[in-house]
PDB file of C-alpha atoms in Angstrom:
ATOM      1  CA  MET A   1       0.000   0.000   0.000  1.00 48.00           C
ATOM      2  CA  LYS A   2       1.284   3.475  -0.837  1.00 48.00           C
ATOM      3  CA  THR A   3       2.355   5.507   2.168  1.00 50.00           C
ATOM      4  CA  PHE A   4       1.498   9.126   2.758  1.00 47.00           C
ATOM      5  CA  ALA A   5       5.133  10.030   2.200  1.00 45.00           C
ATOM      6  CA  SER A   6       5.291   8.314  -1.189  1.00 47.00           C
ATOM      7  CA  LEU A   7       2.081   9.984  -2.335  1.00 44.00           C
ATOM      8  CA  VAL A   8       3.237  13.448  -1.321  1.00 42.00           C
ATOM      9  CA  ALA A   9       6.656  12.936  -2.884  1.00 42.00           C
ATOM     10  CA  ARG A  10       5.022  12.735  -6.322  1.00 42.00           C
ATOM     11  CA  PHE A  11       3.867  16.304  -6.123  1.00 40.00           C
ATOM     12  CA  VAL A  12       5.813  18.512  -3.712  1.00 42.00           C
ATOM     13  CA  THR A  13       8.818  18.622  -1.413  1.00 41.00           C
ATOM     14  CA  PRO A  14       7.514  18.741   2.194  1.00 41.00           C
ATOM     15  CA  SER A  15       8.314  21.979   3.996  1.00 44.00           C
ATOM     16  CA  SER A  16       9.480  22.154   7.594  1.00 41.00           C
ATOM     17  CA  LEU A  17       7.124  23.421  10.277  1.00 40.00           C
ATOM     18  CA  ALA A  18       8.020  25.241  13.464  1.00 43.00           C
ATOM     19  CA  THR A  19       9.954  23.203  16.028  1.00 43.00           C
ATOM     20  CA  THR A  20       7.253  23.665  18.621  1.00 42.00           C
ATOM     21  CA  PHE A  21       4.628  22.204  16.319  1.00 46.00           C
ATOM     22  CA  VAL A  22       6.740  19.127  15.588  1.00 44.00           C
ATOM     23  CA  LEU A  23       7.370  18.633  19.304  1.00 44.00           C
ATOM     24  CA  ALA A  24       3.646  18.903  19.936  1.00 48.00           C
ATOM     25  CA  LEU A  25       3.017  16.210  17.355  1.00 49.00           C
ATOM     26  CA  ALA A  26       5.550  13.903  18.970  1.00 48.00           C
ATOM     27  CA  THR A  27       4.024  14.446  22.398  1.00 47.00           C
ATOM     28  CA  PHE A  28       0.537  13.545  21.229  1.00 50.00           C
ATOM     29  CA  PHE A  29       1.564  10.455  19.326  1.00 51.00           C
ATOM     30  CA  THR A  30       3.725   9.027  22.113  1.00 48.00           C
ATOM     31  CA  GLY A  31       1.621   9.769  25.169  1.00 47.00           C
ATOM     32  CA  CYS A  32      -1.897   8.635  24.366  1.00 47.00           C
ATOM     33  CA  ALA A  33      -2.022   4.920  25.237  1.00 44.00           C
ATOM     34  CA  ASP A  34      -5.250   3.532  26.654  1.00 46.00           C
ATOM     35  CA  GLU A  35      -4.579   3.363  30.410  1.00 47.00           C
ATOM     36  CA  SER A  36      -7.467   0.957  31.003  1.00 49.00           C
ATOM     37  CA  GLY A  37      -5.937  -1.622  28.684  1.00 54.00           C
ATOM     38  CA  GLU A  38      -9.404  -2.373  27.295  1.00 56.00           C
ATOM     39  CA  THR A  39      -9.906  -2.917  23.580  1.00 50.00           C
ATOM     40  CA  PRO A  40     -12.682  -0.706  22.119  1.00 51.00           C
ATOM     41  CA  SER A  41     -15.659  -2.677  20.865  1.00 80.00           C
ATOM     42  CA  LYS A  42     -15.635  -0.726  17.601  1.00 95.00           C
ATOM     43  CA  PRO A  43     -12.649   0.535  15.603  1.00 98.00           C
ATOM     44  CA  LEU A  44     -12.074   4.288  15.688  1.00 98.00           C
ATOM     45  CA  ILE A  45     -11.703   5.759  12.213  1.00 99.00           C
ATOM     46  CA  VAL A  46     -10.560   9.369  11.950  1.00 99.00           C
ATOM     47  CA  VAL A  47     -11.304  11.144   8.673  1.00 99.00           C
ATOM     48  CA  THR A  48     -10.217  14.579   7.544  1.00 99.00           C
ATOM     49  CA  THR A  49     -13.101  15.987   5.470  1.00 98.00           C
ATOM     50  CA  THR A  50     -16.895  15.995   5.421  1.00 98.00           C
ATOM     51  CA  HIS A  51     -16.926  14.096   2.120  1.00 98.00           C
ATOM     52  CA  LEU A  52     -14.895  11.297   3.679  1.00 99.00           C
ATOM     53  CA  SER A  53     -17.073  11.373   6.776  1.00 99.00           C
ATOM     54  CA  ASP A  54     -20.148  10.654   4.670  1.00 99.00           C
ATOM     55  CA  LEU A  55     -18.298   7.948   2.740  1.00 99.00           C
ATOM     56  CA  VAL A  56     -16.933   6.115   5.793  1.00 99.00           C
ATOM     57  CA  ARG A  57     -20.116   6.451   7.857  1.00 99.00           C
ATOM     58  CA  THR A  58     -22.206   5.093   4.994  1.00 99.00           C
ATOM     59  CA  ILE A  59     -19.929   2.088   4.480  1.00 99.00           C
ATOM     60  CA  SER A  60     -19.385   1.269   8.154  1.00 99.00           C
ATOM     61  CA  GLY A  61     -22.905   1.893   9.439  1.00 98.00           C
ATOM     62  CA  ASP A  62     -22.887   1.126  13.159  1.00 96.00           C
ATOM     63  CA  ARG A  63     -19.757  -1.048  12.957  1.00 98.00           C
ATOM     64  CA  ALA A  64     -17.247   1.771  13.589  1.00 98.00           C
ATOM     65  CA  GLU A  65     -16.806   5.031  15.453  1.00 98.00           C
ATOM     66  CA  VAL A  66     -16.039   7.889  13.060  1.00 99.00           C
ATOM     67  CA  THR A  67     -14.399  11.181  14.043  1.00 98.00           C
ATOM     68  CA  THR A  68     -14.312  14.012  11.494  1.00 98.00           C
ATOM     69  CA  LEU A  69     -11.683  16.741  11.799  1.00 98.00           C
ATOM     70  CA  MET A  70     -13.180  19.355   9.443  1.00 97.00           C
ATOM     71  CA  GLY A  71     -16.788  20.511   9.553  1.00 95.00           C
ATOM     72  CA  PRO A  72     -19.200  22.152   7.096  1.00 94.00           C
ATOM     73  CA  GLY A  73     -17.905  25.332   5.474  1.00 89.00           C
ATOM     74  CA  VAL A  74     -14.251  24.500   6.192  1.00 91.00           C
ATOM     75  CA  ASP A  75     -11.682  24.917   3.405  1.00 90.00           C
ATOM     76  CA  PRO A  76      -9.395  21.844   3.492  1.00 94.00           C
ATOM     77  CA  HIS A  77      -6.751  23.609   1.381  1.00 90.00           C
ATOM     78  CA  LEU A  78      -6.127  26.065   4.235  1.00 91.00           C
ATOM     79  CA  TYR A  79      -7.000  23.951   7.267  1.00 94.00           C
ATOM     80  CA  LYS A  80      -4.363  23.522   9.975  1.00 95.00           C
ATOM     81  CA  PRO A  81      -4.717  20.709  12.535  1.00 97.00           C
ATOM     82  CA  THR A  82      -5.542  21.753  16.087  1.00 97.00           C
ATOM     83  CA  SER A  83      -4.284  20.146  19.281  1.00 97.00           C
ATOM     84  CA  ARG A  84      -7.632  18.370  19.518  1.00 97.00           C
ATOM     85  CA  ASP A  85      -7.121  16.986  16.005  1.00 97.00           C
ATOM     86  CA  LEU A  86      -3.680  15.685  16.949  1.00 97.00           C
ATOM     87  CA  SER A  87      -5.183  13.926  19.944  1.00 97.00           C
ATOM     88  CA  SER A  88      -7.860  12.327  17.754  1.00 98.00           C
ATOM     89  CA  LEU A  89      -5.288  11.184  15.201  1.00 98.00           C
ATOM     90  CA  SER A  90      -3.161   9.600  17.916  1.00 97.00           C
ATOM     91  CA  LYS A  91      -6.049   7.395  19.067  1.00 97.00           C
ATOM     92  CA  ALA A  92      -7.185   6.212  15.635  1.00 98.00           C
ATOM     93  CA  ASP A  93      -7.272   2.604  14.492  1.00 98.00           C
ATOM     94  CA  LEU A  94      -7.285   3.983  10.942  1.00 99.00           C
ATOM     95  CA  ILE A  95      -6.870   7.464   9.481  1.00 99.00           C
ATOM     96  CA  VAL A  96      -8.582   8.103   6.148  1.00 99.00           C
ATOM     97  CA  TYR A  97      -7.450  11.254   4.369  1.00 99.00           C
ATOM     98  CA  HIS A  98      -8.286  12.474   0.892  1.00 98.00           C
ATOM     99  CA  GLY A  99      -4.857  12.846  -0.692  1.00 97.00           C
ATOM    100  CA  LEU A 100      -3.842  14.631  -3.910  1.00 96.00           C
ATOM    101  CA  LEU A 101      -2.681  17.467  -1.622  1.00 94.00           C
ATOM    102  CA  LEU A 102      -6.228  18.533  -0.733  1.00 95.00           C
ATOM    103  CA  GLU A 103      -5.227  18.700   2.949  1.00 95.00           C
ATOM    104  CA  GLY A 104      -2.144  20.729   2.102  1.00 88.00           C
ATOM    105  CA  ARG A 105      -1.358  21.814   5.668  1.00 92.00           C
ATOM    106  CA  MET A 106      -1.935  18.488   7.386  1.00 95.00           C
ATOM    107  CA  GLY A 107       1.024  16.682   5.845  1.00 94.00           C
ATOM    108  CA  GLU A 108       3.243  16.795   8.921  1.00 95.00           C
ATOM    109  CA  ALA A 109       0.512  15.490  11.223  1.00 97.00           C
ATOM    110  CA  LEU A 110      -0.383  12.635   8.876  1.00 97.00           C
ATOM    111  CA  GLN A 111       3.256  11.710   8.383  1.00 95.00           C
ATOM    112  CA  GLN A 112       3.868  11.717  12.132  1.00 95.00           C
ATOM    113  CA  ALA A 113       0.905   9.387  12.656  1.00 97.00           C
ATOM    114  CA  GLU A 114       2.227   7.024  10.022  1.00 96.00           C
ATOM    115  CA  ASN A 115       5.691   7.081  11.590  1.00 96.00           C
ATOM    116  CA  LYS A 116       4.144   5.992  14.896  1.00 96.00           C
ATOM    117  CA  GLY A 117       2.528   2.975  13.256  1.00 97.00           C
ATOM    118  CA  ILE A 118      -1.014   4.312  12.941  1.00 98.00           C
ATOM    119  CA  PRO A 119      -2.513   2.978   9.683  1.00 98.00           C
ATOM    120  CA  THR A 120      -3.399   5.645   7.119  1.00 98.00           C
ATOM    121  CA  LEU A 121      -5.226   5.513   3.802  1.00 99.00           C
ATOM    122  CA  ALA A 122      -5.469   8.039   0.981  1.00 98.00           C
ATOM    123  CA  ALA A 123      -9.009   7.533  -0.304  1.00 99.00           C
ATOM    124  CA  THR A 124      -7.946   8.696  -3.769  1.00 98.00           C
ATOM    125  CA  SER A 125      -5.071   6.215  -4.080  1.00 98.00           C
ATOM    126  CA  GLY A 126      -7.102   3.738  -6.138  1.00 98.00           C
ATOM    127  CA  ILE A 127      -8.346   6.155  -8.801  1.00 98.00           C
ATOM    128  CA  PRO A 128      -7.002   5.231 -12.260  1.00 97.00           C
ATOM    129  CA  ALA A 129      -4.735   7.948 -13.659  1.00 96.00           C
ATOM    130  CA  SER A 130      -6.969   8.229 -16.721  1.00 96.00           C
ATOM    131  CA  MET A 131      -9.793   9.594 -14.542  1.00 97.00           C
ATOM    132  CA  LEU A 132      -7.741  12.441 -13.071  1.00 98.00           C
ATOM    133  CA  ILE A 133      -7.464  16.048 -14.242  1.00 96.00           C
ATOM    134  CA  SER A 134      -4.385  18.210 -13.682  1.00 89.00           C
ATOM    135  CA  ASP A 135      -4.061  21.988 -13.499  1.00 71.00           C
ATOM    136  CA  ALA A 136      -2.519  21.753 -16.956  1.00 57.00           C
ATOM    137  CA  GLY A 137      -5.540  19.945 -18.402  1.00 51.00           C
ATOM    138  CA  ASP A 138      -6.641  16.318 -18.708  1.00 48.00           C
ATOM    139  CA  ASP A 139      -3.031  15.150 -19.111  1.00 45.00           C
ATOM    140  CA  ASN A 140      -2.301  14.654 -15.407  1.00 44.00           C
ATOM    141  CA  SER A 141       1.401  14.038 -16.019  1.00 43.00           C
ATOM    142  CA  HIS A 142       1.942  17.800 -15.909  1.00 43.00           C
ATOM    143  CA  GLY A 143       1.130  20.044 -12.975  1.00 55.00           C
ATOM    144  CA  ASN A 144      -0.700  19.245  -9.757  1.00 84.00           C
ATOM    145  CA  VAL A 145      -3.655  16.897  -9.962  1.00 94.00           C
ATOM    146  CA  ASP A 146      -7.070  18.420  -9.282  1.00 94.00           C
ATOM    147  CA  PRO A 147      -8.163  16.855  -5.965  1.00 96.00           C
ATOM    148  CA  HIS A 148     -11.905  17.615  -6.253  1.00 96.00           C
ATOM    149  CA  VAL A 149     -12.707  14.103  -7.453  1.00 98.00           C
ATOM    150  CA  TRP A 150     -16.015  13.775  -5.574  1.00 98.00           C
ATOM    151  CA  PHE A 151     -17.592  15.679  -8.486  1.00 98.00           C
ATOM    152  CA  SER A 152     -16.851  12.719 -10.769  1.00 98.00           C
ATOM    153  CA  THR A 153     -19.225   9.820 -10.213  1.00 98.00           C
ATOM    154  CA  GLN A 154     -16.650   7.357 -11.548  1.00 98.00           C
ATOM    155  CA  ALA A 155     -13.766   8.711  -9.476  1.00 99.00           C
ATOM    156  CA  TRP A 156     -15.859   8.888  -6.302  1.00 99.00           C
ATOM    157  CA  THR A 157     -16.980   5.308  -6.856  1.00 99.00           C
ATOM    158  CA  ALA A 158     -13.301   4.348  -7.095  1.00 99.00           C
ATOM    159  CA  CYS A 159     -12.726   6.049  -3.719  1.00 99.00           C
ATOM    160  CA  LEU A 160     -15.723   4.185  -2.320  1.00 99.00           C
ATOM    161  CA  ASN A 161     -14.240   0.856  -3.397  1.00 99.00           C
ATOM    162  CA  THR A 162     -10.780   1.705  -2.021  1.00 99.00           C
ATOM    163  CA  VAL A 163     -12.136   2.689   1.383  1.00 99.00           C
ATOM    164  CA  THR A 164     -14.472  -0.306   1.535  1.00 99.00           C
ATOM    165  CA  GLU A 165     -11.684  -2.832   1.012  1.00 99.00           C
ATOM    166  CA  ARG A 166      -9.511  -1.118   3.629  1.00 99.00           C
ATOM    167  CA  LEU A 167     -12.341  -1.267   6.166  1.00 99.00           C
ATOM    168  CA  VAL A 168     -12.766  -4.957   5.377  1.00 99.00           C
ATOM    169  CA  GLU A 169      -9.068  -5.450   6.188  1.00 98.00           C
ATOM    170  CA  LEU A 170      -9.521  -3.535   9.431  1.00 98.00           C
ATOM    171  CA  GLU A 171     -12.671  -5.381  10.529  1.00 98.00           C
ATOM    172  CA  PRO A 172     -13.024  -8.662   8.571  1.00 98.00           C
ATOM    173  CA  SER A 173     -16.015  -9.800  10.627  1.00 96.00           C
ATOM    174  CA  SER A 174     -18.041  -6.919   9.152  1.00 98.00           C
ATOM    175  CA  ALA A 175     -17.012  -7.529   5.537  1.00 98.00           C
ATOM    176  CA  GLN A 176     -20.491  -8.477   4.351  1.00 98.00           C
ATOM    177  CA  VAL A 177     -22.072  -5.403   5.950  1.00 98.00           C
ATOM    178  CA  PHE A 178     -19.415  -3.063   4.567  1.00 99.00           C
ATOM    179  CA  ARG A 179     -19.683  -4.403   1.031  1.00 99.00           C
ATOM    180  CA  GLN A 180     -23.485  -4.356   1.053  1.00 99.00           C
ATOM    181  CA  ASN A 181     -23.531  -0.750   2.270  1.00 99.00           C
ATOM    182  CA  ALA A 182     -20.959   0.172  -0.370  1.00 99.00           C
ATOM    183  CA  LEU A 183     -23.058  -1.433  -3.099  1.00 99.00           C
ATOM    184  CA  LEU A 184     -26.082   0.615  -2.042  1.00 98.00           C
ATOM    185  CA  MET A 185     -24.012   3.796  -2.095  1.00 99.00           C
ATOM    186  CA  GLN A 186     -22.582   2.912  -5.499  1.00 99.00           C
ATOM    187  CA  ARG A 187     -26.113   2.618  -6.854  1.00 98.00           C
ATOM    188  CA  GLU A 188     -27.023   5.947  -5.256  1.00 98.00           C
ATOM    189  CA  ILE A 189     -24.024   7.655  -6.875  1.00 98.00           C
ATOM    190  CA  ALA A 190     -24.999   6.287 -10.292  1.00 98.00           C
ATOM    191  CA  LYS A 191     -28.639   7.294  -9.801  1.00 98.00           C
ATOM    192  CA  VAL A 192     -27.788  10.871  -8.863  1.00 98.00           C
ATOM    193  CA  GLY A 193     -25.294  11.074 -11.734  1.00 98.00           C
ATOM    194  CA  ASP A 194     -27.946  10.027 -14.265  1.00 98.00           C
ATOM    195  CA  TRP A 195     -30.393  12.528 -12.768  1.00 98.00           C
ATOM    196  CA  ALA A 196     -27.797  15.321 -12.996  1.00 98.00           C
ATOM    197  CA  ARG A 197     -27.111  14.628 -16.675  1.00 98.00           C
ATOM    198  CA  GLU A 198     -30.836  14.862 -17.397  1.00 98.00           C
ATOM    199  CA  ARG A 199     -31.266  18.108 -15.482  1.00 98.00           C
ATOM    200  CA  ILE A 200     -28.331  19.838 -17.146  1.00 98.00           C
ATOM    201  CA  ASN A 201     -30.192  19.583 -20.461  1.00 97.00           C
ATOM    202  CA  GLU A 202     -32.504  22.319 -19.172  1.00 97.00           C
ATOM    203  CA  ILE A 203     -29.678  24.840 -19.666  1.00 97.00           C
ATOM    204  CA  PRO A 204     -29.322  26.204 -23.225  1.00 96.00           C
ATOM    205  CA  GLN A 205     -26.159  24.848 -24.836  1.00 95.00           C
ATOM    206  CA  ASP A 206     -24.546  28.291 -25.169  1.00 94.00           C
ATOM    207  CA  LYS A 207     -25.188  29.098 -21.490  1.00 95.00           C
ATOM    208  CA  ARG A 208     -23.456  26.074 -19.983  1.00 97.00           C
ATOM    209  CA  LYS A 209     -20.678  28.152 -18.454  1.00 96.00           C
ATOM    210  CA  LEU A 210     -20.090  27.793 -14.723  1.00 96.00           C
ATOM    211  CA  VAL A 211     -18.190  30.652 -13.041  1.00 95.00           C
ATOM    212  CA  THR A 212     -17.215  29.982  -9.417  1.00 93.00           C
ATOM    213  CA  SER A 213     -14.903  31.170  -6.647  1.00 87.00           C
ATOM    214  CA  HIS A 214     -12.178  28.624  -7.334  1.00 79.00           C
ATOM    215  CA  ASP A 215     -11.501  25.894  -9.855  1.00 84.00           C
ATOM    216  CA  ALA A 216     -13.203  23.072  -7.950  1.00 91.00           C
ATOM    217  CA  PHE A 217     -15.821  21.958 -10.465  1.00 95.00           C
ATOM    218  CA  ARG A 218     -13.868  20.664 -13.453  1.00 96.00           C
ATOM    219  CA  TYR A 219     -14.794  17.041 -12.791  1.00 97.00           C
ATOM    220  CA  LEU A 220     -18.444  18.095 -12.653  1.00 98.00           C
ATOM    221  CA  GLY A 221     -17.941  20.065 -15.859  1.00 97.00           C
ATOM    222  CA  ARG A 222     -16.424  17.052 -17.587  1.00 98.00           C
ATOM    223  CA  ASP A 223     -19.270  14.781 -16.447  1.00 97.00           C
ATOM    224  CA  LEU A 224     -22.061  17.208 -17.356  1.00 98.00           C
ATOM    225  CA  GLY A 225     -20.665  19.145 -20.304  1.00 97.00           C
ATOM    226  CA  LEU A 226     -20.130  22.474 -18.527  1.00 97.00           C
ATOM    227  CA  ASN A 227     -17.381  24.975 -19.296  1.00 95.00           C
ATOM    228  CA  VAL A 228     -15.980  25.731 -15.826  1.00 94.00           C
ATOM    229  CA  ILE A 229     -14.113  28.936 -14.949  1.00 92.00           C
ATOM    230  CA  GLY A 230     -12.792  29.621 -11.445  1.00 88.00           C
ATOM    231  CA  LEU A 231     -11.493  32.939 -10.122  1.00 85.00           C
ATOM    232  CA  GLN A 232      -8.792  31.041  -8.223  1.00 73.00           C
ATOM    233  CA  GLY A 233      -6.991  27.848  -9.242  1.00 53.00           C
ATOM    234  CA  ILE A 234      -7.501  24.318  -7.919  1.00 50.00           C
ATOM    235  CA  SER A 235      -6.266  25.476  -4.502  1.00 52.00           C
ATOM    236  CA  THR A 236      -7.409  28.521  -2.524  1.00 48.00           C
ATOM    237  CA  ASN A 237      -3.885  29.055  -1.166  1.00 48.00           C
ATOM    238  CA  VAL A 238      -3.146  31.795  -3.709  1.00 50.00           C
ATOM    239  CA  GLU A 239      -5.492  34.761  -4.013  1.00 56.00           C
ATOM    240  CA  ALA A 240      -6.553  36.028  -7.409  1.00 52.00           C
ATOM    241  CA  GLY A 241      -4.905  39.255  -8.569  1.00 51.00           C
ATOM    242  CA  LEU A 242      -6.511  42.320 -10.132  1.00 52.00           C
ATOM    243  CA  ALA A 243      -5.702  41.082 -13.636  1.00 66.00           C
ATOM    244  CA  ASP A 244      -7.487  37.799 -12.908  1.00 77.00           C
ATOM    245  CA  ARG A 245     -10.567  39.688 -11.759  1.00 83.00           C
ATOM    246  CA  ALA A 246     -10.541  42.013 -14.759  1.00 87.00           C
ATOM    247  CA  ASN A 247     -10.222  39.103 -17.164  1.00 88.00           C
ATOM    248  CA  LEU A 248     -13.084  37.277 -15.480  1.00 90.00           C
ATOM    249  CA  VAL A 249     -15.344  40.334 -15.652  1.00 92.00           C
ATOM    250  CA  GLU A 250     -14.562  40.704 -19.350  1.00 92.00           C
ATOM    251  CA  PHE A 251     -15.354  37.026 -19.934  1.00 92.00           C
ATOM    252  CA  ILE A 252     -18.679  37.205 -18.077  1.00 94.00           C
ATOM    253  CA  VAL A 253     -19.800  40.279 -20.009  1.00 94.00           C
ATOM    254  CA  SER A 254     -18.648  39.063 -23.428  1.00 94.00           C
ATOM    255  CA  GLN A 255     -20.272  35.646 -22.983  1.00 93.00           C
ATOM    256  CA  GLU A 256     -23.502  37.131 -21.572  1.00 94.00           C
ATOM    257  CA  ILE A 257     -23.381  34.782 -18.621  1.00 95.00           C
ATOM    258  CA  PRO A 258     -26.557  35.278 -16.563  1.00 95.00           C
ATOM    259  CA  ALA A 259     -25.211  34.284 -13.140  1.00 97.00           C
ATOM    260  CA  ILE A 260     -22.071  33.399 -11.220  1.00 96.00           C
ATOM    261  CA  PHE A 261     -21.720  31.393  -8.012  1.00 96.00           C
ATOM    262  CA  ILE A 262     -20.174  31.676  -4.575  1.00 94.00           C
ATOM    263  CA  GLU A 263     -18.978  28.685  -2.528  1.00 92.00           C
ATOM    264  CA  SER A 264     -19.725  27.733   1.062  1.00 87.00           C
ATOM    265  CA  SER A 265     -16.056  27.191   1.954  1.00 78.00           C
ATOM    266  CA  VAL A 266     -14.609  30.280   0.208  1.00 84.00           C
ATOM    267  CA  ASN A 267     -14.952  33.948   1.195  1.00 84.00           C
ATOM    268  CA  PRO A 268     -17.646  35.348  -1.142  1.00 88.00           C
ATOM    269  CA  GLY A 269     -16.343  38.937  -1.161  1.00 89.00           C
ATOM    270  CA  ALA A 270     -14.401  38.813  -4.428  1.00 88.00           C
ATOM    271  CA  MET A 271     -17.207  37.087  -6.332  1.00 91.00           C
ATOM    272  CA  ARG A 272     -19.770  39.607  -5.085  1.00 94.00           C
ATOM    273  CA  GLU A 273     -17.573  42.438  -6.360  1.00 93.00           C
ATOM    274  CA  ILE A 274     -17.207  40.701  -9.720  1.00 93.00           C
ATOM    275  CA  ALA A 275     -20.984  40.244  -9.912  1.00 95.00           C
ATOM    276  CA  ARG A 276     -21.488  43.973  -9.338  1.00 95.00           C
ATOM    277  CA  GLU A 277     -18.883  44.932 -11.933  1.00 94.00           C
ATOM    278  CA  SER A 278     -20.315  42.467 -14.448  1.00 94.00           C
ATOM    279  CA  LYS A 279     -23.913  43.423 -13.652  1.00 95.00           C
ATOM    280  CA  VAL A 280     -24.954  39.802 -13.134  1.00 95.00           C
ATOM    281  CA  VAL A 281     -26.615  38.059 -10.227  1.00 96.00           C
ATOM    282  CA  ILE A 282     -25.173  35.612  -7.742  1.00 97.00           C
ATOM    283  CA  GLY A 283     -26.899  32.410  -8.806  1.00 97.00           C
ATOM    284  CA  GLY A 284     -26.563  30.817  -5.400  1.00 97.00           C
ATOM    285  CA  GLU A 285     -24.122  29.170  -3.034  1.00 96.00           C
ATOM    286  CA  LEU A 286     -22.508  25.901  -4.099  1.00 96.00           C
ATOM    287  CA  PHE A 287     -20.910  23.297  -1.860  1.00 95.00           C
ATOM    288  CA  SER A 288     -17.433  22.644  -3.201  1.00 93.00           C
ATOM    289  CA  ASP A 289     -14.797  21.529  -0.677  1.00 94.00           C
ATOM    290  CA  ALA A 290     -17.182  20.679   2.160  1.00 95.00           C
ATOM    291  CA  LEU A 291     -20.635  19.160   2.421  1.00 97.00           C
ATOM    292  CA  GLY A 292     -23.615  21.110   3.706  1.00 96.00           C
ATOM    293  CA  PRO A 293     -24.797  21.487   7.297  1.00 94.00           C
ATOM    294  CA  PRO A 294     -26.721  18.705   9.047  1.00 95.00           C
ATOM    295  CA  GLY A 295     -30.472  19.072   9.398  1.00 95.00           C
ATOM    296  CA  GLU A 296     -31.153  20.606   5.974  1.00 96.00           C
ATOM    297  CA  ARG A 297     -32.586  18.485   3.179  1.00 97.00           C
ATOM    298  CA  VAL A 298     -33.151  18.659  -0.573  1.00 97.00           C
ATOM    299  CA  SER A 299     -35.369  16.748  -2.992  1.00 96.00           C
ATOM    300  CA  GLY A 300     -33.699  14.706  -5.726  1.00 95.00           C
ATOM    301  CA  PRO A 301     -34.433  11.842  -8.123  1.00 95.00           C
ATOM    302  CA  GLY A 302     -37.918  10.429  -7.608  1.00 91.00           C
ATOM    303  CA  GLU A 303     -38.629  13.263  -5.136  1.00 91.00           C
ATOM    304  CA  GLU A 304     -36.567  11.411  -2.538  1.00 94.00           C
ATOM    305  CA  SER A 305     -35.222  13.545   0.309  1.00 96.00           C
ATOM    306  CA  HIS A 306     -31.460  13.792   0.873  1.00 97.00           C
ATOM    307  CA  GLY A 307     -29.533  15.499   3.661  1.00 98.00           C
ATOM    308  CA  LEU A 308     -27.223  18.339   2.666  1.00 97.00           C
ATOM    309  CA  ASP A 309     -24.557  16.706   4.823  1.00 97.00           C
ATOM    310  CA  THR A 310     -24.324  13.809   2.339  1.00 98.00           C
ATOM    311  CA  TRP A 311     -22.619  13.444  -1.041  1.00 98.00           C
ATOM    312  CA  SER A 312     -25.948  12.915  -2.795  1.00 98.00           C
ATOM    313  CA  GLY A 313     -27.599  15.875  -1.074  1.00 98.00           C
ATOM    314  CA  THR A 314     -24.886  18.371  -1.968  1.00 98.00           C
ATOM    315  CA  MET A 315     -24.649  17.074  -5.540  1.00 98.00           C
ATOM    316  CA  ILE A 316     -28.411  17.486  -5.963  1.00 98.00           C
ATOM    317  CA  HIS A 317     -28.298  20.958  -4.405  1.00 98.00           C
ATOM    318  CA  ASN A 318     -25.414  22.069  -6.619  1.00 98.00           C
ATOM    319  CA  VAL A 319     -26.919  20.809  -9.870  1.00 98.00           C
ATOM    320  CA  SER A 320     -30.359  22.240  -9.056  1.00 98.00           C
ATOM    321  CA  THR A 321     -28.840  25.616  -8.153  1.00 98.00           C
ATOM    322  CA  ILE A 322     -26.761  25.727 -11.347  1.00 98.00           C
ATOM    323  CA  VAL A 323     -29.671  24.724 -13.591  1.00 98.00           C
ATOM    324  CA  GLU A 324     -32.107  27.213 -12.064  1.00 97.00           C
ATOM    325  CA  ALA A 325     -29.652  30.115 -12.367  1.00 98.00           C
ATOM    326  CA  LEU A 326     -28.262  29.431 -15.851  1.00 97.00           C
ATOM    327  CA  SER A 327     -31.613  28.573 -17.428  1.00 93.00           C
ATOM    328  CA  VAL A 328     -32.734  32.185 -16.938  1.00 75.00           C
ATOM    329  CA  LYS A 329     -32.170  34.598 -19.818  1.00 60.00           C
ATOM    330  CA  PRO A 330     -29.862  37.546 -18.978  1.00 50.00           C
ATOM    331  CA  ARG A 331     -31.568  40.865 -18.338  1.00 50.00           C
TER     332      ARG A 331
END
């Protein structure tokens, strides 16, 4: 199995963190043994993002305890682990992280956990290279790979299969339950994907241009036939400059785009300014790098209700929001 270090080495050279932070990591990972000596009845799985939380909880059902480090509205590109996160990681029976540098500032913590013998898994490690998109285009041999693979039904299904088999290794007695739950989720992913492709046909062909805060929707664009333009690149680490904003305004006006979109995990200020300058409306808020809040629901295929804190719920919300905004003729 590929280690976190080998996956990161393909893309970047790890940078050093402050000495105090490294010492804090070492303290957490060496001093958290279970004093009672009792073995937990269920394995503890720590996941980094809300997307992975939904994935692991759906597969495991009631056969595992799942702790999620990042909540709704959190940008994983910028997220730094807290002392509480380090404590959670140190107690895990398995850590599931996304990979492809999505959690760009958690590398040291994940590496430290691996060094201490805590099993880790990059959920994206089983995606075929042919499914991936890079910041240089579909040829992923150049540039950083776009990590937003949950917007591809095929790529997310590959992640589902990778995580399922790792959970089976962790808890063989629950293999049948895990695989049955995964099969149900696989069918749900396919069902929502088919529904999305039908709905996108409501947008006129020349209006299928999706302008968002950052370049997180290219997999969705590839699946649904949308031309996707983000103010920022595939990571929110680097802010857009004035030239980027001016070029985007010019594009919106020249293409007569009726609406642009903000994202729940990205500051909406820049996009609101661009909307004013372009004289277009904000078509709504999309969920890009994090799922929606618990308790809210949306209606999808067959009028079935889905929680916004699930993959299916946020996909349905995003597609519905895009279709409703871009189907309207510009004023």
